[in-house]
Coordinates of C-alpha atoms in Angstrom, one line a residue:
M790 CA 131.1 102.3 66.4
N791 CA 130.7 105.2 68.4
R792 CA 131.9 104.5 72.0
T793 CA 131.5 108.1 73.3
E794 CA 127.9 108.9 72.8
P795 CA 126.6 105.5 71.4
L796 CA 122.7 104.9 70.2
V797 CA 121.6 102.2 72.1
L798 CA 118.4 100.1 71.6
G799 CA 117.4 98.0 74.7
I800 CA 115.2 95.0 74.8
E801 CA 113.1 94.0 78.2
S802 CA 111.0 91.3 78.4
S803 CA 111.6 89.5 81.9
C804 CA 108.4 89.4 82.7
D805 CA 104.8 91.1 81.5
E806 CA 106.0 94.3 80.2
T807 CA 107.6 94.2 76.3
G808 CA 109.8 97.2 76.6
V809 CA 112.0 99.0 73.9
G810 CA 113.9 102.0 74.6
I811 CA 116.7 104.2 72.8
V812 CA 119.0 105.9 74.3
R813 CA 122.1 108.2 73.0
G814 CA 124.9 107.7 75.6
S815 CA 123.0 108.8 78.9
A816 CA 120.3 110.5 76.8
L817 CA 116.7 109.2 76.8
L818 CA 115.0 109.1 73.4
T819 CA 112.1 107.1 74.1
N820 CA 110.8 104.3 76.4
T821 CA 108.1 102.5 74.7
V822 CA 106.1 99.9 76.7
S823 CA 103.5 97.2 76.2
S824 CA 102.1 95.6 78.9
S825 CA 100.4 92.3 79.0
M826 CA 99.1 93.1 83.0
D827 CA 95.3 93.1 81.8
E828 CA 95.7 89.6 80.8
H829 CA 96.7 88.5 84.3
V830 CA 94.0 90.4 86.1
R831 CA 91.7 87.3 86.3
F832 CA 94.3 85.1 87.4
G833 CA 95.2 87.3 90.3
G834 CA 99.1 87.2 89.1
V835 CA 101.4 86.7 86.4
I836 CA 101.1 83.6 84.0
P837 CA 104.4 82.9 82.3
E838 CA 103.2 81.3 79.3
I839 CA 100.5 84.3 78.9
A840 CA 103.3 86.5 79.1
S841 CA 105.7 85.1 76.6
R842 CA 102.9 84.8 73.8
A843 CA 101.6 88.8 74.6
H844 CA 105.9 89.1 74.3
L845 CA 105.7 87.6 70.8
D846 CA 102.4 89.8 69.7
A847 CA 104.0 93.0 71.0
F848 CA 107.5 93.1 70.2
V849 CA 107.1 94.3 66.4
P850 CA 104.7 96.9 67.1
T851 CA 106.5 98.3 70.4
L852 CA 109.7 98.2 68.4
Q853 CA 108.4 100.2 65.6
Q854 CA 106.6 102.8 67.9
A855 CA 110.3 103.2 69.5
L856 CA 111.9 103.5 66.6
D857 CA 109.5 106.0 65.2
E858 CA 109.5 108.1 68.7
A859 CA 113.2 108.3 68.0
G860 CA 113.3 109.3 64.8
V861 CA 116.1 106.5 64.0
T862 CA 116.2 103.7 62.2
L863 CA 117.8 100.4 62.5
A864 CA 120.7 101.2 60.5
D865 CA 121.5 104.4 62.9
I866 CA 121.7 102.1 66.1
D867 CA 125.3 101.5 67.2
A868 CA 124.4 98.7 69.2
I869 CA 121.8 96.7 70.9
A870 CA 121.2 95.6 74.7
V871 CA 118.7 93.1 76.1
T872 CA 117.6 91.4 79.5
S873 CA 119.5 88.0 79.4
G874 CA 118.4 87.6 83.3
P875 CA 116.8 87.2 86.0
G876 CA 113.2 86.7 84.8
L877 CA 110.4 84.2 83.5
A878 CA 112.4 81.6 81.2
G879 CA 109.8 82.0 78.3
A880 CA 109.4 85.3 78.6
L881 CA 113.2 86.2 78.5
M882 CA 113.8 83.6 75.8
V883 CA 111.3 85.9 73.4
G884 CA 113.5 89.4 74.2
V885 CA 117.0 87.5 73.7
C886 CA 115.7 85.9 70.8
A887 CA 114.2 88.6 69.2
A888 CA 117.8 90.9 69.9
K889 CA 119.9 87.8 68.5
A890 CA 117.5 88.2 65.5
L891 CA 117.9 91.7 65.1
A892 CA 121.6 91.7 65.8
V893 CA 122.4 88.9 63.0
A894 CA 120.1 90.9 60.6
T895 CA 121.7 94.2 61.3
G896 CA 125.1 93.2 62.1
K897 CA 124.8 95.2 65.2
P898 CA 127.0 94.6 68.4
L899 CA 124.8 92.8 71.0
Y900 CA 124.8 93.2 75.0
A901 CA 123.4 90.7 77.5
I902 CA 122.4 92.8 80.6
N903 CA 121.4 92.1 84.1
H904 CA 117.9 93.2 84.5
L905 CA 118.5 94.3 88.4
V906 CA 121.5 96.3 87.4
A907 CA 119.7 97.9 84.9
H908 CA 117.2 99.1 87.5
V909 CA 120.3 101.1 88.7
G910 CA 121.8 102.3 85.4
V911 CA 118.5 103.9 84.6
G912 CA 119.4 106.4 87.2
V913 CA 121.8 107.9 84.5
L914 CA 118.9 108.9 82.4
D915 CA 117.3 110.9 84.9
G916 CA 120.1 112.7 87.2
G917 CA 123.4 112.2 85.3
E918 CA 126.5 110.6 86.4
L919 CA 125.7 108.3 89.5
P920 CA 127.3 109.2 92.4
D921 CA 130.2 107.1 94.4
N922 CA 129.3 105.2 97.9
L923 CA 126.2 104.1 96.0
G924 CA 123.7 101.7 97.0
A925 CA 120.6 100.4 95.4
L926 CA 117.4 99.2 97.1
L927 CA 115.0 97.7 94.5
V928 CA 111.8 96.7 95.4
S929 CA 109.5 94.8 92.8
G930 CA 106.9 92.3 92.2
G931 CA 110.0 89.8 91.9
H932 CA 112.7 91.3 94.0
T933 CA 113.6 92.9 97.0
E934 CA 117.3 93.4 97.3
I935 CA 120.0 95.7 98.7
L936 CA 123.0 96.2 96.6
S937 CA 126.3 98.0 96.9
V938 CA 127.5 99.5 93.4
K939 CA 131.2 100.1 93.6
S940 CA 131.1 100.1 89.8
L941 CA 127.4 100.0 87.6
T942 CA 129.4 98.0 84.9
G943 CA 131.8 95.7 86.7
D944 CA 131.1 95.6 91.0
V945 CA 128.0 95.2 91.8
Q946 CA 127.8 93.0 95.3
L947 CA 124.1 91.8 97.2
L948 CA 124.3 92.7 100.7
G949 CA 120.5 91.5 101.4
S950 CA 117.3 89.8 100.1
T951 CA 113.8 88.7 100.6
I952 CA 114.4 84.7 101.5
D953 CA 110.8 84.3 100.3
D954 CA 108.5 86.2 99.0
A955 CA 109.3 89.6 97.4
A956 CA 107.4 92.7 98.7
G957 CA 105.4 93.4 95.3
E958 CA 103.9 90.1 95.6
A959 CA 103.3 90.0 99.4
Y960 CA 101.1 93.1 98.2
D961 CA 99.6 91.0 95.7
K962 CA 99.0 87.7 97.7
V963 CA 97.4 90.4 100.8
A964 CA 95.5 91.9 98.5
R965 CA 93.7 88.6 97.1
I966 CA 93.1 88.1 101.0
L967 CA 91.2 91.3 101.2
G968 CA 89.2 91.2 97.8
L969 CA 90.9 94.0 96.1
G970 CA 91.8 92.3 93.0
Y971 CA 95.0 92.2 91.1
P972 CA 97.6 94.0 91.0
G973 CA 97.8 94.7 94.6
G974 CA 100.5 97.4 94.9
P975 CA 98.3 100.1 94.2
A976 CA 95.3 99.0 95.3
I977 CA 96.5 98.8 99.1
D978 CA 98.6 102.0 98.6
K979 CA 95.0 103.6 98.0
L980 CA 93.5 101.9 100.7
A981 CA 95.9 102.4 103.3
R982 CA 95.4 106.3 103.1
Q983 CA 92.1 105.7 105.0
G984 CA 93.3 103.4 107.4
N985 CA 95.3 103.4 110.7
P986 CA 98.8 102.3 110.1
K987 CA 99.2 101.5 114.0
A988 CA 95.5 99.5 114.3
I989 CA 97.3 95.7 114.0
R990 CA 100.8 95.3 114.9
F991 CA 101.8 92.7 112.0
P992 CA 105.1 91.1 112.4
R993 CA 108.4 92.5 110.9
G994 CA 110.3 89.5 109.7
L995 CA 113.9 88.4 110.3
T996 CA 114.0 91.7 113.1
Q997 CA 115.0 89.3 115.8
A998 CA 118.6 89.2 117.7
K999 CA 119.4 85.7 116.1
Y1000 CA 119.0 86.8 112.6
M1001 CA 120.3 90.5 113.4
G1002 CA 123.4 89.8 115.2
S1003 CA 125.3 93.2 115.4
A1004 CA 127.8 95.1 113.4
E1005 CA 130.8 93.6 114.8
E1006 CA 129.2 89.8 114.3
P1007 CA 126.4 90.6 112.0
G1008 CA 123.3 87.6 112.2
P1009 CA 122.5 85.2 109.0
H1010 CA 120.3 87.9 107.9
R1011 CA 120.7 91.2 108.8
Y1012 CA 120.1 92.3 106.2
D1013 CA 117.5 90.4 104.5
W1014 CA 114.0 90.2 104.4
S1015 CA 110.9 87.7 104.8
F1016 CA 107.3 88.5 103.9
S1017 CA 105.7 85.0 103.6
G1018 CA 104.9 85.3 107.7
L1019 CA 103.9 88.5 107.4
K1020 CA 100.9 87.7 104.7
T1021 CA 100.2 84.2 107.1
A1022 CA 99.2 87.2 109.7
V1023 CA 97.2 88.9 107.7
A1024 CA 95.5 85.8 106.5
R1025 CA 94.9 84.7 110.3
C1026 CA 93.6 88.5 111.5
V1027 CA 90.8 88.1 108.6
E1028 CA 89.9 84.4 109.5
A1029 CA 89.8 85.9 113.5
Y1030 CA 87.3 88.5 112.0
E1031 CA 84.9 86.5 109.7
A1032 CA 85.2 83.5 112.5
A1033 CA 83.6 86.6 114.9
G1034 CA 81.2 87.8 113.0
E1035 CA 82.5 91.5 112.8
E1036 CA 83.2 93.7 110.1
L1037 CA 86.4 93.7 108.5
P1038 CA 88.2 96.7 108.9
V1039 CA 89.7 96.5 105.5
A1040 CA 91.6 100.0 105.2
D1041 CA 93.0 99.6 108.7
I1042 CA 94.3 95.8 107.7
A1043 CA 95.6 97.4 104.9
A1044 CA 97.6 100.4 106.3
S1045 CA 98.8 98.1 109.0
F1046 CA 100.2 95.6 106.4
Q1047 CA 101.4 98.4 104.5
E1048 CA 103.7 99.8 107.5
A1049 CA 105.0 96.7 108.6
V1050 CA 106.5 96.0 104.5
V1051 CA 107.8 99.6 104.3
D1052 CA 109.0 99.8 108.1
V1053 CA 111.2 96.9 107.6
I1054 CA 112.4 97.3 103.9
T1055 CA 113.6 100.9 104.7
A1056 CA 115.0 100.1 108.3
K1057 CA 117.0 97.1 107.1
A1058 CA 118.5 98.9 104.1
V1059 CA 119.2 102.0 105.5
L1060 CA 121.3 99.7 108.4
A1061 CA 123.2 98.2 105.4
C1062 CA 123.9 101.8 103.8
T1063 CA 125.2 103.3 107.4
E1064 CA 127.4 99.7 107.8
H1065 CA 128.8 99.6 104.3
G1066 CA 129.8 103.5 104.0
I1067 CA 127.0 103.9 101.5
T1068 CA 126.1 107.6 101.4
N1069 CA 123.8 107.7 98.2
L1070 CA 120.8 105.3 97.8
L1071 CA 118.8 104.6 94.4
L1072 CA 115.2 103.6 95.1
G1073 CA 114.5 101.4 92.0
G1074 CA 111.5 98.5 91.0
G1075 CA 107.5 98.9 90.6
V1076 CA 107.2 99.2 94.0
A1077 CA 108.9 102.3 94.2
A1078 CA 105.7 103.5 93.0
N1079 CA 104.6 103.2 96.5
S1080 CA 103.9 106.4 98.1
R1081 CA 104.6 105.4 101.6
L1082 CA 107.7 103.7 100.5
R1083 CA 108.8 106.5 99.2
E1084 CA 107.8 108.7 101.8
L1085 CA 109.5 106.4 104.9
T1086 CA 112.8 105.7 102.7
R1087 CA 113.2 109.5 102.1
Q1088 CA 113.0 110.2 105.8
R1089 CA 115.0 107.6 107.2
C1090 CA 117.9 108.6 104.4
E1091 CA 117.9 112.3 105.4
A1092 CA 118.0 111.3 109.4
K1093 CA 121.3 109.1 108.8
G1094 CA 122.7 111.8 106.1
I1095 CA 122.1 109.3 102.8
S1096 CA 121.2 111.2 99.9
L1097 CA 118.3 109.6 97.9
R1098 CA 117.6 109.1 94.3
V1099 CA 114.0 108.1 92.9
P1100 CA 113.9 107.9 89.4
P1101 CA 110.7 108.7 87.5
I1102 CA 107.6 106.0 88.0
S1103 CA 108.0 105.2 84.3
L1104 CA 111.6 104.3 84.8
C1105 CA 111.2 102.3 87.9
T1106 CA 108.8 99.5 86.5
D1107 CA 110.3 96.7 83.8
N1108 CA 111.0 99.0 80.6
G1109 CA 113.9 99.2 77.5
A1110 CA 115.1 102.3 78.6
M1111 CA 116.7 101.1 81.8
V1112 CA 118.5 97.9 79.7
A1113 CA 120.0 100.9 77.1
A1114 CA 120.7 103.1 79.5
L1115 CA 123.2 100.1 81.3
G1116 CA 124.1 99.0 77.8
A1117 CA 125.3 102.2 76.8
Q1118 CA 127.4 102.6 79.9
V1119 CA 129.0 99.1 79.6
L1120 CA 129.8 99.6 76.0
M1121 CA 131.7 103.2 77.1
A1122 CA 133.6 101.5 79.5
G1123 CA 134.8 99.2 76.7
A1124 CA 133.5 95.8 77.2
E1125 CA 133.5 93.4 74.6
P1126 CA 129.7 92.4 73.0
S1127 CA 128.6 89.2 74.1
G1128 CA 127.9 88.0 70.7
I1129 CA 124.7 85.7 70.0
G1130 CA 125.8 82.5 71.9
F1131 CA 124.7 83.3 75.5
A1132 CA 121.3 81.7 76.8
P1133 CA 119.0 83.4 79.0
D1134 CA 119.5 82.6 83.2
P1135 CA 116.3 82.9 85.2
S1136 CA 118.4 83.2 87.9
M1137 CA 121.2 85.1 87.0
P1138 CA 123.0 86.8 89.6
V1139 CA 123.2 90.4 90.2
T1140 CA 127.3 90.3 90.4
S1141 CA 127.0 89.6 86.9
V1142 CA 126.6 93.1 85.2
H1143 CA 126.5 91.6 81.9
L1144 CA 127.5 88.4 79.6

């Protein structure tokens, strides 16, 4: 097996994207994604059973398309990598079973990969080797986390996370309240450009002194986020306008909500970086596509002398290329394959880079 520039096939099925990516070392050959998002629109969110069935339907065509685009065959592949967690249990099961079947049929080694760390590993495909003193801010529909990455393949620590809704989840719920449909992120981002972000002062969760503490004596949630109260505040705001019979300033509410989200995310992420000696930050996850989040993260990183790397949007959302990229890094680091005895872990901790 080639351990210097391995040809790795990555499989991602943790939510509603069926992703198959192929990399050679740190070079991207193809990133093929089939999304079932349209099937979830009428429900206002991802329905796990529908997502799982969509993965079953999409996997073989997506795999074939990826192989064709990369110009390789399964016989050429050196190893297979698959998301084993975290994610939706049924959706993970489809990808893991498919990967195990391929591994058994081809005799190729199989690596079980952490979905969240893969969002960091994708950085090697756009900008080369990851720098030292690295942190990662992951913002998506299911996760909002700040990580310290001492070693991509062996030492990743969680510094802070949301204690309730993820940022993307809050966007979807607020979009529903405002009648903007699903997915909520793009709709609110677009509408917010027409509104006043200072029109309404929505709460910034877990920013009170009792939660923050100090650098010397950190509070219980110094680097954590909470968005459930913000979502409720938006709902109460809408109710107040409706009760008064006034026209709803949808753009102002969207802009003010978005500012509350990105303000607290970036403030706490940069605080964690400065207090943990992190001088390089990678921004990833589907919500990294949000224009205001990218803008404010860049501004605050520049103000603190932190270098920011943001992969292309196609590599920020869930995809197989990120799984292949991390799989290749793990393989090149000399790790042994996972075999086929592992089970998907919907709540796999970020400290487990691979199984």
